[in-house]
mmCIF file of C-alpha atoms in Angstrom:
data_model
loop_
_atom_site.group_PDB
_atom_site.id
_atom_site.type_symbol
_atom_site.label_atom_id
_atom_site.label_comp_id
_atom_site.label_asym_id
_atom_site.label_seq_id
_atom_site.Cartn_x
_atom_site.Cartn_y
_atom_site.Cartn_z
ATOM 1 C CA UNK A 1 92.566 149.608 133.492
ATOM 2 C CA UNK A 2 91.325 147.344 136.041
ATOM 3 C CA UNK A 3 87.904 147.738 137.317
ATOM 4 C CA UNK A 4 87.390 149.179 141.039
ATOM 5 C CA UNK A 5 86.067 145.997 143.452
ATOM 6 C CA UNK A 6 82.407 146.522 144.432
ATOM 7 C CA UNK A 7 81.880 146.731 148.307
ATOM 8 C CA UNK A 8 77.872 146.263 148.894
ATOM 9 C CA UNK A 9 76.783 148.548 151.527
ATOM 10 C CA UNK A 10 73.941 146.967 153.770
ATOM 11 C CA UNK A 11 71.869 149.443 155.891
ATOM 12 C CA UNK A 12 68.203 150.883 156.921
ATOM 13 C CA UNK A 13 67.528 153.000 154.265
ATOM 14 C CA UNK A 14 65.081 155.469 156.322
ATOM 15 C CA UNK A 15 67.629 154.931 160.017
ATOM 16 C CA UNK A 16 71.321 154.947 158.006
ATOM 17 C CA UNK A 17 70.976 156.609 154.666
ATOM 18 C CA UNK A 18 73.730 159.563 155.987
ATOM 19 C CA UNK A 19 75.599 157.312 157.492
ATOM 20 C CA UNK A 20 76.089 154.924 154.658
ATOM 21 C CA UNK A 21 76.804 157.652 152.274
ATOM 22 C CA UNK A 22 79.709 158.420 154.631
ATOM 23 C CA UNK A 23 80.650 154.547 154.598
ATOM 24 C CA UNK A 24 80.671 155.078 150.660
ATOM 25 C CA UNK A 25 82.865 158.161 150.248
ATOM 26 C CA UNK A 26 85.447 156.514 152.682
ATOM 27 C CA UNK A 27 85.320 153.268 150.046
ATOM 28 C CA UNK A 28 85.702 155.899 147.738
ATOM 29 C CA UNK A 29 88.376 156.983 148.966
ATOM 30 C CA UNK A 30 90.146 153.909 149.132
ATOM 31 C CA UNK A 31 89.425 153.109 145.485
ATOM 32 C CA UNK A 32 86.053 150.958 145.913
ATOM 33 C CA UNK A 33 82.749 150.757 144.158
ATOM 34 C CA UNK A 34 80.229 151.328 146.550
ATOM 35 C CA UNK A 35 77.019 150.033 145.888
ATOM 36 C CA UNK A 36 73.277 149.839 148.045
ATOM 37 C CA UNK A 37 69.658 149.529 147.625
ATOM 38 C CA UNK A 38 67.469 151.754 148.532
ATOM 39 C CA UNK A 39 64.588 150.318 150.348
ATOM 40 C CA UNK A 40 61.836 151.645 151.999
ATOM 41 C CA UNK A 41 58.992 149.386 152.537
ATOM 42 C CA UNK A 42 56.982 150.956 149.920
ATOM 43 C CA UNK A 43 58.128 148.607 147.277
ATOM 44 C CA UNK A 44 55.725 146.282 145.324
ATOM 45 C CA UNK A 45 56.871 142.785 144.885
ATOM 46 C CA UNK A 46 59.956 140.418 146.543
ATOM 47 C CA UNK A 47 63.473 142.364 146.229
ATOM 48 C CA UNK A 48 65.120 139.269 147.370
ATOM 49 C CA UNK A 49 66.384 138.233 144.064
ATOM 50 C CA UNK A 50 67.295 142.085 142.762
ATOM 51 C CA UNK A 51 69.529 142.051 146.326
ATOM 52 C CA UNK A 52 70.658 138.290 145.573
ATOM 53 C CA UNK A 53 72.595 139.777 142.136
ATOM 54 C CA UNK A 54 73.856 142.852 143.848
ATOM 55 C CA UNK A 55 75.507 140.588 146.192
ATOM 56 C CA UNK A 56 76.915 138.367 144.177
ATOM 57 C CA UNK A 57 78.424 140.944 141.800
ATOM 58 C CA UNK A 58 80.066 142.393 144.881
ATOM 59 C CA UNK A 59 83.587 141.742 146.310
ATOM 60 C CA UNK A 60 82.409 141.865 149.915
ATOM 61 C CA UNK A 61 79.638 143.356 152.442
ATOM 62 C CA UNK A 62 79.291 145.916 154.673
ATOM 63 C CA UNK A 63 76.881 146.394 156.932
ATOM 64 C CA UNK A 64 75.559 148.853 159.650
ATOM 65 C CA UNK A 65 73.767 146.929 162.072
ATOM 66 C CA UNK A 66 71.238 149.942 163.712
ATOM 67 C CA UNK A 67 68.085 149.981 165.784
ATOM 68 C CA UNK A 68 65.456 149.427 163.128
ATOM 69 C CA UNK A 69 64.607 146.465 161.393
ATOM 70 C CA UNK A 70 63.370 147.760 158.396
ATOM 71 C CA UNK A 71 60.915 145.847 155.387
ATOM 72 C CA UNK A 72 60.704 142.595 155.153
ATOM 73 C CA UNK A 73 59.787 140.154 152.510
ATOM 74 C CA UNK A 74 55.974 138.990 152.716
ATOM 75 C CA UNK A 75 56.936 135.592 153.567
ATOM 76 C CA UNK A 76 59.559 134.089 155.975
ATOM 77 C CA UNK A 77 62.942 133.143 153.987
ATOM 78 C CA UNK A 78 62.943 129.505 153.144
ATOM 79 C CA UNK A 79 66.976 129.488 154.709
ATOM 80 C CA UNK A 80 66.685 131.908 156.996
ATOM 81 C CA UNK A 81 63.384 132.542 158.688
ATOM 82 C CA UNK A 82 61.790 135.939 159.289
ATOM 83 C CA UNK A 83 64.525 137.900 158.348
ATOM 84 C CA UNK A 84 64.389 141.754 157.212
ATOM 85 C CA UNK A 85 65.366 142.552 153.495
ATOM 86 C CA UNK A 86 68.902 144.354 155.115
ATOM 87 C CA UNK A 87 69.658 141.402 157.178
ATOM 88 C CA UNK A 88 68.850 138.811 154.361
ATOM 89 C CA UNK A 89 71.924 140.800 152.773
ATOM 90 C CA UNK A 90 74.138 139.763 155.282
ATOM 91 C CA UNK A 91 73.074 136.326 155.758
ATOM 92 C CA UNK A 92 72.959 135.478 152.046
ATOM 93 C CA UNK A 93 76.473 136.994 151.748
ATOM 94 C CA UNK A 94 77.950 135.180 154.311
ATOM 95 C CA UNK A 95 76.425 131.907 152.790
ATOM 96 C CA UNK A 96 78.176 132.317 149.105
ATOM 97 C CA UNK A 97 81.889 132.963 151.561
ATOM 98 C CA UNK A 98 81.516 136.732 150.421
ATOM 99 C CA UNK A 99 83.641 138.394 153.215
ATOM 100 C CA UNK A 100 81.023 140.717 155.688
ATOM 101 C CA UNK A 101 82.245 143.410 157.812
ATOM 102 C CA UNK A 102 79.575 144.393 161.030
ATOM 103 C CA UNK A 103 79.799 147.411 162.141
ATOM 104 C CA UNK A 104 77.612 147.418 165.170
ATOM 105 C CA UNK A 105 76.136 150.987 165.588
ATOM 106 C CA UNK A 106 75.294 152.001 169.254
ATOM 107 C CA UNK A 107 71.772 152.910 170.727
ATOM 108 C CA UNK A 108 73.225 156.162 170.947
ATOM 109 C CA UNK A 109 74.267 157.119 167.126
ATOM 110 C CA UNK A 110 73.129 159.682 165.293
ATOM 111 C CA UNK A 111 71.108 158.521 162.834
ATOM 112 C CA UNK A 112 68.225 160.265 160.354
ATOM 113 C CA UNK A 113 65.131 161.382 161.649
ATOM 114 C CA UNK A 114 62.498 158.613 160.858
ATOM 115 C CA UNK A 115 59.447 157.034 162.935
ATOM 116 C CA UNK A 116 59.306 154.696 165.339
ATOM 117 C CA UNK A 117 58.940 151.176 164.386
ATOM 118 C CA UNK A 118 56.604 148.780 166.296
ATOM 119 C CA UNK A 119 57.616 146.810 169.546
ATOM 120 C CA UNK A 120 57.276 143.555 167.319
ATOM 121 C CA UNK A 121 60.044 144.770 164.918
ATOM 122 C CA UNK A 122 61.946 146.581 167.465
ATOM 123 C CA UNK A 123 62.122 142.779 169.146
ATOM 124 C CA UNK A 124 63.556 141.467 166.558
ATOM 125 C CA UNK A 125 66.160 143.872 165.141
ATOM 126 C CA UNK A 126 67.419 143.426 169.102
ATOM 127 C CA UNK A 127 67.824 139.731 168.816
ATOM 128 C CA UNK A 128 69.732 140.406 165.112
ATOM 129 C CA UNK A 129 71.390 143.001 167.264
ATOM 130 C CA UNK A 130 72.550 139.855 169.783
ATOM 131 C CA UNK A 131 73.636 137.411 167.943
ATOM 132 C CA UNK A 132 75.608 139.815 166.241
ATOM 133 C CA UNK A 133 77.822 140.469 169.042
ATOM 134 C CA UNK A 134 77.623 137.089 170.089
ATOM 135 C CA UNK A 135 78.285 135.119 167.285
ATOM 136 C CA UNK A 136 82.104 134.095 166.031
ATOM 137 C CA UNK A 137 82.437 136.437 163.545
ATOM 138 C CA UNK A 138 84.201 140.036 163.886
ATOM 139 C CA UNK A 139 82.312 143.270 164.518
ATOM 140 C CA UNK A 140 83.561 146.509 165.628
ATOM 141 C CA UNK A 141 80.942 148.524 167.877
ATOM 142 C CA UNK A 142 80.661 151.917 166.973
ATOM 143 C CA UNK A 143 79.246 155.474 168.510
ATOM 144 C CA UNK A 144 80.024 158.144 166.110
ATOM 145 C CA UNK A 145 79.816 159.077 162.497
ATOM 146 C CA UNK A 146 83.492 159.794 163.295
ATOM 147 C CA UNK A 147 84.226 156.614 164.733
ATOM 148 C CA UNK A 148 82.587 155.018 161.786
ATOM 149 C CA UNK A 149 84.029 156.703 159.254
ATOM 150 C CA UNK A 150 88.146 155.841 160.637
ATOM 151 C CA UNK A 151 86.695 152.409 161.179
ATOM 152 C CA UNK A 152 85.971 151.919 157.451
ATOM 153 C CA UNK A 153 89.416 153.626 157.161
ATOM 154 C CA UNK A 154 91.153 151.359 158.763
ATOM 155 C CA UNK A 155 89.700 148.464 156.860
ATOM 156 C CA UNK A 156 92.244 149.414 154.550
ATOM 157 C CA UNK A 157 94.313 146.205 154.734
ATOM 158 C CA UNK A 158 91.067 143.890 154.689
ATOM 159 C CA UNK A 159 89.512 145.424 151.796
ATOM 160 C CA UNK A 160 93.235 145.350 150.098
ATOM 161 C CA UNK A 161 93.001 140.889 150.394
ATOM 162 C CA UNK A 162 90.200 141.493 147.860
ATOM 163 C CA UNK A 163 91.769 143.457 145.860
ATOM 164 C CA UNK A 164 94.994 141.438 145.592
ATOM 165 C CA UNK A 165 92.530 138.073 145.304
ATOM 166 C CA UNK A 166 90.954 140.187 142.084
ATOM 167 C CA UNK A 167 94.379 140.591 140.489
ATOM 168 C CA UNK A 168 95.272 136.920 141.257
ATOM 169 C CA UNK A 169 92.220 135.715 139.441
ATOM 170 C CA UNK A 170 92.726 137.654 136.446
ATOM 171 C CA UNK A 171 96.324 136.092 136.539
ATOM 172 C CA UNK A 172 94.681 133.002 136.615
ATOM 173 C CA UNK A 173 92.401 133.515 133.587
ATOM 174 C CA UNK A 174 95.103 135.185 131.242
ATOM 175 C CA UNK A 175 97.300 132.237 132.041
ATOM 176 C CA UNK A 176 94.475 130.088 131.245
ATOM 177 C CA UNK A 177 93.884 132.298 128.175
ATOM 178 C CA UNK A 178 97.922 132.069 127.248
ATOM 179 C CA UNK A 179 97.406 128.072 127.491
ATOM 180 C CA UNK A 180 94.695 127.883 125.120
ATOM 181 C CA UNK A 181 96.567 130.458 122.709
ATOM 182 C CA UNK A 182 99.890 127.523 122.791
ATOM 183 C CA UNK A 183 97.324 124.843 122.134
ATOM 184 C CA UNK A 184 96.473 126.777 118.677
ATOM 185 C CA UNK A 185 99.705 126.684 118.077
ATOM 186 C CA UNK A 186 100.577 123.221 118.918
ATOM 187 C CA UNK A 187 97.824 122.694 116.268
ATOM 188 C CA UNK A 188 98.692 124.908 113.676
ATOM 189 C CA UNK A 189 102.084 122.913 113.673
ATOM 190 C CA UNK A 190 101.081 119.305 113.816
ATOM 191 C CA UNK A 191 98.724 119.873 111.263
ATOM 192 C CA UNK A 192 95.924 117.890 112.519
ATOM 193 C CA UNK A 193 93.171 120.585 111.965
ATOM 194 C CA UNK A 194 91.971 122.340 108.640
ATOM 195 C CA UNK A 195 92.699 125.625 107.530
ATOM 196 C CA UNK A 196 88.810 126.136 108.321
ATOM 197 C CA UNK A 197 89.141 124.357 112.068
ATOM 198 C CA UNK A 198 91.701 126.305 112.861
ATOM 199 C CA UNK A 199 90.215 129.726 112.029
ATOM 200 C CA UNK A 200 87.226 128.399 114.036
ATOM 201 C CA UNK A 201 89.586 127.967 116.990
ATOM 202 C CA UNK A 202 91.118 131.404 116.822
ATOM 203 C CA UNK A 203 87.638 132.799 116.565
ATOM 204 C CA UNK A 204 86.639 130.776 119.922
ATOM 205 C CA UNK A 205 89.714 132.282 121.635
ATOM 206 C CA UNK A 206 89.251 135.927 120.774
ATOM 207 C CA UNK A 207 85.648 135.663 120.918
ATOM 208 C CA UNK A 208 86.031 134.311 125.256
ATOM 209 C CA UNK A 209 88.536 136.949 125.381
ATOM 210 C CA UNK A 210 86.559 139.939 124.087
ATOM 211 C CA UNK A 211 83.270 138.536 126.446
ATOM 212 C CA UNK A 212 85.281 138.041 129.892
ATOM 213 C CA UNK A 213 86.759 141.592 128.983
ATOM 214 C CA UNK A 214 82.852 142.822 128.286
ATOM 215 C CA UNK A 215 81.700 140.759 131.624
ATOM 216 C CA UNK A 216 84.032 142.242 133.837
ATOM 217 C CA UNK A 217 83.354 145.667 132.674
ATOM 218 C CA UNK A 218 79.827 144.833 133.293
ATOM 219 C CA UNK A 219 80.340 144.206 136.488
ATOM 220 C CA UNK A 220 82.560 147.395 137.285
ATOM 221 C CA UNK A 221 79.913 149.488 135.649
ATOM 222 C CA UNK A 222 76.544 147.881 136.808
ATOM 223 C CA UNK A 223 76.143 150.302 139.788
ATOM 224 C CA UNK A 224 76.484 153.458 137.918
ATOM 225 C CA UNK A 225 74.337 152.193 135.152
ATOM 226 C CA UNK A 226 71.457 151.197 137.977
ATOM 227 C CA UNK A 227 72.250 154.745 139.027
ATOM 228 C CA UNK A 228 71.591 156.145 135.922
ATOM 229 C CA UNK A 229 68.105 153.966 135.392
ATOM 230 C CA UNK A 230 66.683 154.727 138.655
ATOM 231 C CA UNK A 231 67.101 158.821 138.035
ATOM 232 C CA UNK A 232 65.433 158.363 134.421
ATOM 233 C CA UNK A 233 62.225 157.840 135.866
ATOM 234 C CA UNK A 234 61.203 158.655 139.343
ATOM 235 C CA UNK A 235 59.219 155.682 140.894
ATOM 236 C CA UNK A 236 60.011 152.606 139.049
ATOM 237 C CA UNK A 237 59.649 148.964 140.649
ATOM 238 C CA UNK A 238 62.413 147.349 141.142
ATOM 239 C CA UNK A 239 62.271 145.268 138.240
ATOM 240 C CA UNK A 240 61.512 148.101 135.995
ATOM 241 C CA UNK A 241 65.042 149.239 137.362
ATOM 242 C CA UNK A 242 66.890 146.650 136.591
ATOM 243 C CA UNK A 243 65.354 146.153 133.419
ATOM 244 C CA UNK A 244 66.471 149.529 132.841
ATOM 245 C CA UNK A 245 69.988 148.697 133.811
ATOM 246 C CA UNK A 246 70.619 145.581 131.420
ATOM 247 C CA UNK A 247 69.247 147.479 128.684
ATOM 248 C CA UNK A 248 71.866 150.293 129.530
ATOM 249 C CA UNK A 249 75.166 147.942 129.996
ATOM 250 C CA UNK A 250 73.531 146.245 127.089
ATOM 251 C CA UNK A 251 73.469 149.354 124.835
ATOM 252 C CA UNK A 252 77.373 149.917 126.247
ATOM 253 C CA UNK A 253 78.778 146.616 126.093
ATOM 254 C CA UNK A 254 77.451 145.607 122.723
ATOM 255 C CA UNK A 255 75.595 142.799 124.233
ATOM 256 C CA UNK A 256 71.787 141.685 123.984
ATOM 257 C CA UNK A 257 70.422 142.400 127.444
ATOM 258 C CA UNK A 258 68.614 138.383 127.609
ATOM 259 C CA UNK A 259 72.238 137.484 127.392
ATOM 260 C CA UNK A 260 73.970 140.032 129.581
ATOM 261 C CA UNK A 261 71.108 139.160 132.039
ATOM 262 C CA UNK A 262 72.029 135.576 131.983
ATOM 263 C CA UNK A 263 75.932 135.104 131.619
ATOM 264 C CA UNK A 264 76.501 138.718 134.508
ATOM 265 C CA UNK A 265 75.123 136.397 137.859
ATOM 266 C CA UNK A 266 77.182 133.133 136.500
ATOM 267 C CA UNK A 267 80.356 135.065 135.859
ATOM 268 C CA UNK A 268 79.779 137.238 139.029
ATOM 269 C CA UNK A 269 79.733 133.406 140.503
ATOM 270 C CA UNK A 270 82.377 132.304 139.024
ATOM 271 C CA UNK A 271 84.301 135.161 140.536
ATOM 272 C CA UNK A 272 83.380 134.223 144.171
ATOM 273 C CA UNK A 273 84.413 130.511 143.434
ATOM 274 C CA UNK A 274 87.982 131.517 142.637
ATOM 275 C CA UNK A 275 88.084 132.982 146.182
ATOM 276 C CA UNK A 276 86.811 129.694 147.780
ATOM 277 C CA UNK A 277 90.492 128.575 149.062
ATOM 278 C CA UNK A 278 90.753 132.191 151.107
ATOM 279 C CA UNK A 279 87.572 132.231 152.120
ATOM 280 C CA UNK A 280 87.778 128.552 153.904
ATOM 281 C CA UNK A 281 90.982 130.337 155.281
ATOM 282 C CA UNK A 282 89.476 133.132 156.774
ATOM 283 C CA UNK A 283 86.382 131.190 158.527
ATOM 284 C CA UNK A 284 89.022 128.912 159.780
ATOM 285 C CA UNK A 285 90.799 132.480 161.874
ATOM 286 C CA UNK A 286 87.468 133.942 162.540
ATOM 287 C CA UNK A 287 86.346 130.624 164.619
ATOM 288 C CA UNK A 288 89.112 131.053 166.575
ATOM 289 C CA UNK A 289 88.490 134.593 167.603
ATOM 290 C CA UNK A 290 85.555 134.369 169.137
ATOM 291 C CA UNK A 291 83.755 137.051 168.098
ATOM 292 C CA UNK A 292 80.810 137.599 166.148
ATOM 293 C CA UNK A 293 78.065 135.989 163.704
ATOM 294 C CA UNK A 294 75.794 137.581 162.174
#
């Protein structure tokens, strides 16, 4: 069975936590992972590199661009400046060609009862709020939770691209997979290996096979296994989290967590490289529509 594509949901935890929860039944519905982070200012430590692997395990973004800022990192971005931890999602996104969908909420949604933010943040979650509708790439401004929700709807034939690049990829790697399988062959029959090479061969094969099968399911079932560690224990830092996690997919796969931790971002890269070609493609049609940046 393939695994479902993860869509990342970006948002202000304490403005747009009913809101995105709406965003992720609609992926749902669709037949997308939905994943998020929780943040609420509270945390101890930089979440930048936590957010940096949800992203890149993701198929694409979504994010709801409201009135608050929300927390921010300590210490300006090295790329990006002062930039909140929700719009660092975006922006970091956008710069490994992950595809990013704005949905530009109006001062006039309905969002969850929190407090006011200072004028200092409120300043600059306006001028995010600006250069998202006047950049080049596309964002659909939105009033309602109803509006929202047939929005995300409608992304239907987006969202699909990703899908079909998924099954295009794993095309790619069985072929590749098929390829070295003939080359064992070729082998076997010219003789030019030992009965002892050629077992070691086999073993290489099935052994890449049976950990880009584990990989992938490690990246369809990272989100509910983060899920599952956060609810264990009430309170955790973030790392403690996704310490949790790894030790979790670990226990599943049948991997040792050091590794899982180290090979999940690459291959999770790798996956975003196979997209580059589409993604050139689609920068090339969003320049010429005007629209927005984010």
């Amino acid at each position: 069975m393939t695994p479902r594509p993860v869509i990342f949901i970006s948002a202000v935890s304490k403005e747009l936590r009913s809101a995105r929860q709406l965003v992720a039944n609609a992926l749902q519905l669709l037949g997308y992972e939905p994943d998020w982070q929780d943040i609420f200012g509270t945390e101890e430590g930089d979440l930048r590199g936590m957010l940096r692997r949800k992203v890149d395990a993701s198929a694409g973004l979504v994010q709801l661009v409201g009135q608050c800022y929300g927390a921010e990192p300590r210490t300006p971005d090295e790329q990006f400046g002062r930039v909140s931890y929700t719009q660092y999602e975006a922006l970091y996104a956008k710069q490994r060609g992950k595809k990013v969908w704005y949905l530009l909420l109006d001062p006039d949604f309905t969002a969850d009862p929190h407090d006011a933010e200072p004028e200092e943040l409120r300043v600059l979650q306006t001028s995010y709020r600006k250069r998202v509708g006047e950049g080049e790439q596309l964002y659909y401004p939105l009033g309602s939770s109803d509006a929202l929700e047939a929005k995300v709807l409608k992304l239907r034939d987006d969202l699909a691209q990703l899908r079909k690049r998924g099954k295009q990829w794993a095309v790619g790697v069985l072929t590749l997979l098929i390829v070295i399988a003939l080359l064992v062959v070729w082998l076997v029959r010219s003789g030019s290996q030992t009965t002892s090479q050629l077992g070691q061969t086999q073993q290489s094969v099935v052994a890449l096979q049976e950990e880009m099968k584990k990989l992938r399911e490690g990246i369809a079932q990272y989100p509910t296994a983060e899920a599952k560690a956060r609810e264990a224990e009430p309170g955790q830092k973030p790392e403690q989290v996704e310490e949790r996690t790894y030790a979790e997919l670990a226990k599943t796969l049948g991997i040792d967590a050091k590794t899982l931790r180290e090979k999940l971002p690459q291959f999770a890269d790798q996956l975003k490289r196979s997209r580059s070609d589409e993604v050139r493609a689609s920068k090339f049609r969003l320049r010429h529509k005007r629209l927005c940046r984010g």
